[in-house]
Amino acid sequence: MMTPRYLMPFDTRRSLHRFTDVLIIGGGLAGLRAANAVESNRSVLVVTKDKLRESNSNYAQGGIAGVVDPDDRFEDHVIDTMDAGGNLCDGGTVDMVIREGPRRIEELIRWGTRFDESDGILSLGREGGHSRERIVHAQGDSTGAEIMRAVIDRTRSLPNVEIWDNAFTVDLLTYEGRCRGAIIVGPDNRPLMVWAKETILCTGGTGQVYRESTNPPVATGDGLAIAYRAGVQLRDMEFIQFHPTVLYIAGSSRSLITEAIRGEGAHLVDAAGHRFMPEYDPRAELAPRDIVSQSIIRQMNVTKHPCVYLDLSHLDAGKVRRRFPGIAEACAKFGLDITSDRIPVRPGAHYMIGGVTVDRQGRTSLPGLWAAGEATSSGLHGANRLASNSLLEGLVYGAHAGEAASRAAAESVNKLEALPIQHPIHLQRESFDVADVRVSLKSLMGRWAGVERDAEGLREAEDSIRSFAAYVMSRQFDTVEGWELQNMLLVASCVVRSALARNESRGVHFRSDFPQVDDENWRRHLTQQIDVDGGHPKIGEPLEPNEITRSN
């Protein structure tokens, strides 16, 4: 599809302006950790499209994986991560993140996070793919909410940090090959040119591109889309992790049922009550998420039933209620007692493994732009994310990106000034139903680019997206709903294009027409990058880390 450079008309000579040393786009864990890493003599502006608490980080149930038990070893956590990653992880990155883990967890405790303890010792859980208990959690199944509470409180206390809620980032501002800030639209619907010496992208995931998703409504892939339009390299966009167990109640919003519930001994059964996971993998319910998701889809096909079920009836009821109070409450709203009733579940889009290519400092391919968290492809997850490694990545890369951007801002010779950039008005006035196109896009992505894919379905998805784009991308909207739809179409196109190109199955990417891993031809990353002048996409090999370094 032809991709416009900017989604809205503007002329910086006639615009409102704001200046800051470091601009952070996104208010989840990675963004706030980055803000805390910037030196106190540097001004920081954090912008988030909704309320500060509305992020994937806040809804994380399971916890943070870390080597905090004296009997655990860094090497074992590394092995588990690499095994889950489908032979595509970067070993150096995995080792760096995991060895930093305990320090980052201790940091959260100092900042006021109240993790669950037993007799003064951190309680540790186990999830699929981990060889031992190493998951630190809070309030049973509300880890993300407790971490975000503490980190938000600390961030709000920093005198050099300003936070804007309900501020939508429409596009990155670029000039002479460098990121210069972003166009922000606030509640008053007036565009503001925010000029920054350094910009950090921490915009989270893309789950709302799919009909079935654990992600909150804000996760529409905006950060990936604005980066792509600015010519930034994206990588591994075919790798989208589907959480195996999403509460499936017809007509209701989808709720995540944490993997920790299987770590505590829950069984997956089909409509007939048959426990099927041992037939697919010797690790049964504790197999990695990609295997569990694929197994559920196959069992649903066998039984011709729209879901499977989690069964906890064989476990101690009191312990289950204490360990999973949030899930018990969510299910109770639908008349389900999790200690005795089977919980209907099916896979849903959960985590974007691919994203903006970054090095170990969070540096992207565009000078002046850094990134951290779910919006990135760092090399930690490979082709499949190990459970509870995501909050850990957000903490480590948020700290690295914030520190690196802070140093770069201090060393910058660039003056903070409004630069002469303009994008002309090009209005298409025919109206159409934005919500209807959005629903259609989400449905087709679930049907043709979900847990299982094949070339025929992906080509059908590609054709449909191209058809939608023909009349959606040529318009200039003045609402968040319109811009989100354009971003979702762009991200969906990148996902489908990359999934069609990778003719093998690896990690979370399962091609039924190419069901085997092909290390000889496909043990490599796929990248996408746009020719900013021509608006045409291209797929290729990734930049090496030293190339990213040189570009800044």
PDB file of C-alpha atoms in Angstrom, residues 11-187:
ATOM      1  CA  ASP A  11       2.889  23.925   8.786  1.00  0.00           C
ATOM      2  CA  THR A  12       5.364  24.456  11.609  1.00  0.00           C
ATOM      3  CA  ARG A  13       5.588  28.151  10.776  1.00  0.00           C
ATOM      4  CA  ARG A  14       1.974  28.535  11.908  1.00  0.00           C
ATOM      5  CA  SER A  15       1.815  25.960  14.704  1.00  0.00           C
ATOM      6  CA  LEU A  16       1.915  25.858  18.474  1.00  0.00           C
ATOM      7  CA  HIS A  17       5.240  24.640  19.851  1.00  0.00           C
ATOM      8  CA  ARG A  18       6.658  22.991  22.958  1.00  0.00           C
ATOM      9  CA  PHE A  19      10.316  22.148  23.681  1.00  0.00           C
ATOM     10  CA  THR A  20      11.877  19.464  25.890  1.00  0.00           C
ATOM     11  CA  ASP A  21      15.222  17.694  26.179  1.00  0.00           C
ATOM     12  CA  VAL A  22      13.712  14.191  26.122  1.00  0.00           C
ATOM     13  CA  LEU A  23      10.278  13.251  24.811  1.00  0.00           C
ATOM     14  CA  ILE A  24       8.930   9.844  25.902  1.00  0.00           C
ATOM     15  CA  ILE A  25       5.952   8.532  23.941  1.00  0.00           C
ATOM     16  CA  GLY A  26       4.100   5.989  26.077  1.00  0.00           C
ATOM     17  CA  GLY A  27       3.382   5.753  29.795  1.00  0.00           C
ATOM     18  CA  GLY A  28       3.726   2.029  30.490  1.00  0.00           C
ATOM     19  CA  LEU A  29       6.513   0.454  32.517  1.00  0.00           C
ATOM     20  CA  ALA A  30       9.209   0.943  29.854  1.00  0.00           C
ATOM     21  CA  GLY A  31       8.319   4.613  29.348  1.00  0.00           C
ATOM     22  CA  LEU A  32       8.216   5.474  33.042  1.00  0.00           C
ATOM     23  CA  ARG A  33      11.428   3.562  33.741  1.00  0.00           C
ATOM     24  CA  ALA A  34      13.060   5.566  30.937  1.00  0.00           C
ATOM     25  CA  ALA A  35      11.826   8.821  32.517  1.00  0.00           C
ATOM     26  CA  ASN A  36      13.407   7.816  35.832  1.00  0.00           C
ATOM     27  CA  ALA A  37      16.736   7.179  34.088  1.00  0.00           C
ATOM     28  CA  VAL A  38      17.087  10.678  32.612  1.00  0.00           C
ATOM     29  CA  GLU A  39      19.409  12.985  34.549  1.00  0.00           C
ATOM     30  CA  SER A  40      17.543  15.369  36.831  1.00  0.00           C
ATOM     31  CA  ASN A  41      18.918  18.451  35.031  1.00  0.00           C
ATOM     32  CA  ARG A  42      17.239  17.384  31.759  1.00  0.00           C
ATOM     33  CA  SER A  43      13.598  18.206  31.050  1.00  0.00           C
ATOM     34  CA  VAL A  44      11.401  15.198  30.281  1.00  0.00           C
ATOM     35  CA  LEU A  45       7.913  15.107  28.790  1.00  0.00           C
ATOM     36  CA  VAL A  46       5.945  11.830  28.932  1.00  0.00           C
ATOM     37  CA  VAL A  47       2.865  11.665  26.683  1.00  0.00           C
ATOM     38  CA  THR A  48       0.327   8.853  26.842  1.00  0.00           C
ATOM     39  CA  LYS A  49      -2.786   8.458  24.711  1.00  0.00           C
ATOM     40  CA  ASP A  50      -5.114   7.594  27.600  1.00  0.00           C
ATOM     41  CA  LYS A  51      -4.858   7.649  31.374  1.00  0.00           C
ATOM     42  CA  LEU A  52      -1.389   6.817  32.673  1.00  0.00           C
ATOM     43  CA  ARG A  53      -2.537   3.502  34.099  1.00  0.00           C
ATOM     44  CA  GLU A  54      -4.091   2.340  30.812  1.00  0.00           C
ATOM     45  CA  SER A  55      -1.295   0.166  29.395  1.00  0.00           C
ATOM     46  CA  ASN A  56      -0.417  -3.485  28.858  1.00  0.00           C
ATOM     47  CA  SER A  57       1.971  -3.178  31.813  1.00  0.00           C
ATOM     48  CA  ASN A  58      -0.903  -2.380  34.157  1.00  0.00           C
ATOM     49  CA  TYR A  59      -2.838  -5.479  33.098  1.00  0.00           C
ATOM     50  CA  ALA A  60       0.073  -7.919  33.424  1.00  0.00           C
ATOM     51  CA  GLN A  61      -1.097 -10.653  35.783  1.00  0.00           C
ATOM     52  CA  GLY A  62       1.686 -13.215  36.012  1.00  0.00           C
ATOM     53  CA  GLY A  63       4.708 -11.284  37.253  1.00  0.00           C
ATOM     54  CA  ILE A  64       8.396 -10.703  36.569  1.00  0.00           C
ATOM     55  CA  ALA A  65      10.811 -13.550  35.910  1.00  0.00           C
ATOM     56  CA  GLY A  66      14.063 -13.143  37.802  1.00  0.00           C
ATOM     57  CA  VAL A  67      16.836 -15.182  39.382  1.00  0.00           C
ATOM     58  CA  VAL A  68      16.212 -14.257  43.035  1.00  0.00           C
ATOM     59  CA  ASP A  69      16.158 -17.713  44.599  1.00  0.00           C
ATOM     60  CA  PRO A  70      19.670 -18.674  45.828  1.00  0.00           C
ATOM     61  CA  ASP A  71      19.160 -22.130  44.297  1.00  0.00           C
ATOM     62  CA  ASP A  72      18.334 -20.694  40.869  1.00  0.00           C
ATOM     63  CA  ARG A  73      21.001 -19.842  38.289  1.00  0.00           C
ATOM     64  CA  PHE A  74      21.297 -17.161  35.602  1.00  0.00           C
ATOM     65  CA  GLU A  75      22.370 -19.883  33.183  1.00  0.00           C
ATOM     66  CA  ASP A  76      19.112 -21.795  33.697  1.00  0.00           C
ATOM     67  CA  HIS A  77      16.958 -18.711  33.039  1.00  0.00           C
ATOM     68  CA  VAL A  78      19.041 -18.036  29.914  1.00  0.00           C
ATOM     69  CA  ILE A  79      18.547 -21.619  28.697  1.00  0.00           C
ATOM     70  CA  ASP A  80      14.789 -21.450  29.265  1.00  0.00           C
ATOM     71  CA  THR A  81      14.566 -18.153  27.375  1.00  0.00           C
ATOM     72  CA  MET A  82      16.659 -19.430  24.466  1.00  0.00           C
ATOM     73  CA  ASP A  83      14.695 -22.700  24.283  1.00  0.00           C
ATOM     74  CA  ALA A  84      11.400 -20.824  24.093  1.00  0.00           C
ATOM     75  CA  GLY A  85      12.795 -18.411  21.492  1.00  0.00           C
ATOM     76  CA  GLY A  86      12.889 -20.858  18.613  1.00  0.00           C
ATOM     77  CA  ASN A  87      16.621 -20.578  17.924  1.00  0.00           C
ATOM     78  CA  LEU A  88      16.296 -16.881  17.098  1.00  0.00           C
ATOM     79  CA  CYS A  89      17.253 -15.104  20.340  1.00  0.00           C
ATOM     80  CA  ASP A  90      20.369 -12.949  20.570  1.00  0.00           C
ATOM     81  CA  GLY A  91      22.463 -14.691  23.215  1.00  0.00           C
ATOM     82  CA  GLY A  92      24.249 -11.563  24.398  1.00  0.00           C
ATOM     83  CA  THR A  93      20.987  -9.690  24.840  1.00  0.00           C
ATOM     84  CA  VAL A  94      19.384 -12.575  26.735  1.00  0.00           C
ATOM     85  CA  ASP A  95      22.359 -12.816  29.099  1.00  0.00           C
ATOM     86  CA  MET A  96      22.419  -9.043  29.686  1.00  0.00           C
ATOM     87  CA  VAL A  97      18.714  -8.754  30.495  1.00  0.00           C
ATOM     88  CA  ILE A  98      18.578 -11.779  32.774  1.00  0.00           C
ATOM     89  CA  ARG A  99      21.673 -10.811  34.749  1.00  0.00           C
ATOM     90  CA  GLU A 100      20.186  -7.345  35.320  1.00  0.00           C
ATOM     91  CA  GLY A 101      16.900  -8.828  36.498  1.00  0.00           C
ATOM     92  CA  PRO A 102      17.522  -9.114  40.250  1.00  0.00           C
ATOM     93  CA  ARG A 103      18.837  -5.539  40.413  1.00  0.00           C
ATOM     94  CA  ARG A 104      15.738  -4.206  38.629  1.00  0.00           C
ATOM     95  CA  ILE A 105      13.405  -6.164  40.938  1.00  0.00           C
ATOM     96  CA  GLU A 106      15.242  -4.822  44.016  1.00  0.00           C
ATOM     97  CA  GLU A 107      14.863  -1.337  42.534  1.00  0.00           C
ATOM     98  CA  LEU A 108      11.086  -1.777  42.317  1.00  0.00           C
ATOM     99  CA  ILE A 109      10.978  -2.862  45.953  1.00  0.00           C
ATOM    100  CA  ARG A 110      12.914   0.268  46.967  1.00  0.00           C
ATOM    101  CA  TRP A 111      10.396   2.345  45.024  1.00  0.00           C
ATOM    102  CA  GLY A 112       7.551   0.866  47.062  1.00  0.00           C
ATOM    103  CA  THR A 113       6.344  -2.175  45.101  1.00  0.00           C
ATOM    104  CA  ARG A 114       4.804  -4.706  47.475  1.00  0.00           C
ATOM    105  CA  PHE A 115       5.526  -8.146  46.053  1.00  0.00           C
ATOM    106  CA  ASP A 116       3.919 -11.202  47.643  1.00  0.00           C
ATOM    107  CA  GLU A 117       5.985 -12.771  50.409  1.00  0.00           C
ATOM    108  CA  SER A 118       5.896 -15.786  52.684  1.00  0.00           C
ATOM    109  CA  ASP A 119       7.666 -15.485  56.051  1.00  0.00           C
ATOM    110  CA  GLY A 120       9.562 -12.425  54.789  1.00  0.00           C
ATOM    111  CA  ILE A 121      10.813 -14.149  51.625  1.00  0.00           C
ATOM    112  CA  LEU A 122       9.572 -13.357  48.122  1.00  0.00           C
ATOM    113  CA  SER A 123       6.972 -15.878  46.955  1.00  0.00           C
ATOM    114  CA  LEU A 124       7.918 -17.376  43.604  1.00  0.00           C
ATOM    115  CA  GLY A 125       5.603 -18.887  41.011  1.00  0.00           C
ATOM    116  CA  ARG A 126       6.231 -20.997  37.942  1.00  0.00           C
ATOM    117  CA  GLU A 127       4.894 -20.577  34.418  1.00  0.00           C
ATOM    118  CA  GLY A 128       5.113 -22.425  31.122  1.00  0.00           C
ATOM    119  CA  GLY A 129       8.633 -22.832  29.714  1.00  0.00           C
ATOM    120  CA  HIS A 130      10.404 -22.156  33.033  1.00  0.00           C
ATOM    121  CA  SER A 131      12.431 -24.992  34.550  1.00  0.00           C
ATOM    122  CA  ARG A 132      11.768 -23.804  38.123  1.00  0.00           C
ATOM    123  CA  GLU A 133       9.850 -21.294  40.266  1.00  0.00           C
ATOM    124  CA  ARG A 134      11.224 -17.793  39.540  1.00  0.00           C
ATOM    125  CA  ILE A 135       8.193 -15.557  38.943  1.00  0.00           C
ATOM    126  CA  VAL A 136       7.860 -12.673  41.409  1.00  0.00           C
ATOM    127  CA  HIS A 137       4.223 -11.597  41.702  1.00  0.00           C
ATOM    128  CA  ALA A 138       2.054  -9.120  43.605  1.00  0.00           C
ATOM    129  CA  GLN A 139      -1.468  -9.325  45.023  1.00  0.00           C
ATOM    130  CA  GLY A 140      -1.707 -12.818  43.588  1.00  0.00           C
ATOM    131  CA  ASP A 141      -2.570 -12.034  39.983  1.00  0.00           C
ATOM    132  CA  SER A 142      -2.304  -8.217  39.864  1.00  0.00           C
ATOM    133  CA  THR A 143       1.450  -7.774  39.506  1.00  0.00           C
ATOM    134  CA  GLY A 144       1.344  -5.172  36.741  1.00  0.00           C
ATOM    135  CA  ALA A 145      -1.132  -2.967  38.591  1.00  0.00           C
ATOM    136  CA  GLU A 146       0.973  -2.973  41.785  1.00  0.00           C
ATOM    137  CA  ILE A 147       4.224  -2.247  39.925  1.00  0.00           C
ATOM    138  CA  MET A 148       2.621   0.577  37.965  1.00  0.00           C
ATOM    139  CA  ARG A 149       1.187   2.083  41.159  1.00  0.00           C
ATOM    140  CA  ALA A 150       4.645   2.328  42.689  1.00  0.00           C
ATOM    141  CA  VAL A 151       6.410   3.498  39.526  1.00  0.00           C
ATOM    142  CA  ILE A 152       3.745   6.113  38.741  1.00  0.00           C
ATOM    143  CA  ASP A 153       4.001   7.517  42.269  1.00  0.00           C
ATOM    144  CA  ARG A 154       7.781   7.782  41.975  1.00  0.00           C
ATOM    145  CA  THR A 155       7.673   9.315  38.491  1.00  0.00           C
ATOM    146  CA  ARG A 156       5.118  11.947  39.474  1.00  0.00           C
ATOM    147  CA  SER A 157       7.467  13.056  42.264  1.00  0.00           C
ATOM    148  CA  LEU A 158      10.321  13.883  39.847  1.00  0.00           C
ATOM    149  CA  PRO A 159      10.531  17.678  39.353  1.00  0.00           C
ATOM    150  CA  ASN A 160      12.048  17.427  35.859  1.00  0.00           C
ATOM    151  CA  VAL A 161       9.306  15.134  34.506  1.00  0.00           C
ATOM    152  CA  GLU A 162       5.972  16.359  33.146  1.00  0.00           C
ATOM    153  CA  ILE A 163       3.232  13.895  32.203  1.00  0.00           C
ATOM    154  CA  TRP A 164       0.464  14.512  29.689  1.00  0.00           C
ATOM    155  CA  ASP A 165      -2.533  12.162  29.782  1.00  0.00           C
ATOM    156  CA  ASN A 166      -4.971  11.870  26.876  1.00  0.00           C
ATOM    157  CA  ALA A 167      -2.357  13.076  24.383  1.00  0.00           C
ATOM    158  CA  PHE A 168      -2.297  11.224  21.053  1.00  0.00           C
ATOM    159  CA  THR A 169       0.949  11.103  19.082  1.00  0.00           C
ATOM    160  CA  VAL A 170      -0.001  11.417  15.416  1.00  0.00           C
ATOM    161  CA  ASP A 171       3.497  11.253  13.907  1.00  0.00           C
ATOM    162  CA  LEU A 172       7.199  11.666  14.542  1.00  0.00           C
ATOM    163  CA  LEU A 173       8.745  14.885  13.263  1.00  0.00           C
ATOM    164  CA  THR A 174      11.827  14.274  11.125  1.00  0.00           C
ATOM    165  CA  TYR A 175      14.170  16.753   9.486  1.00  0.00           C
ATOM    166  CA  GLU A 176      17.410  16.138   7.608  1.00  0.00           C
ATOM    167  CA  GLY A 177      17.463  12.463   8.506  1.00  0.00           C
ATOM    168  CA  ARG A 178      16.924  12.840  12.245  1.00  0.00           C
ATOM    169  CA  CYS A 179      13.988  12.542  14.646  1.00  0.00           C
ATOM    170  CA  ARG A 180      13.163  15.984  16.066  1.00  0.00           C
ATOM    171  CA  GLY A 181      10.136  15.215  18.217  1.00  0.00           C
ATOM    172  CA  ALA A 182       6.483  14.528  17.446  1.00  0.00           C
ATOM    173  CA  ILE A 183       3.080  15.964  16.579  1.00  0.00           C
ATOM    174  CA  ILE A 184       0.825  15.625  19.628  1.00  0.00           C
ATOM    175  CA  VAL A 185      -2.927  16.213  19.750  1.00  0.00           C
ATOM    176  CA  GLY A 186      -4.393  16.774  23.215  1.00  0.00           C
ATOM    177  CA  PRO A 187      -7.956  16.849  24.564  1.00  0.00           C
TER     178      PRO A 187
END
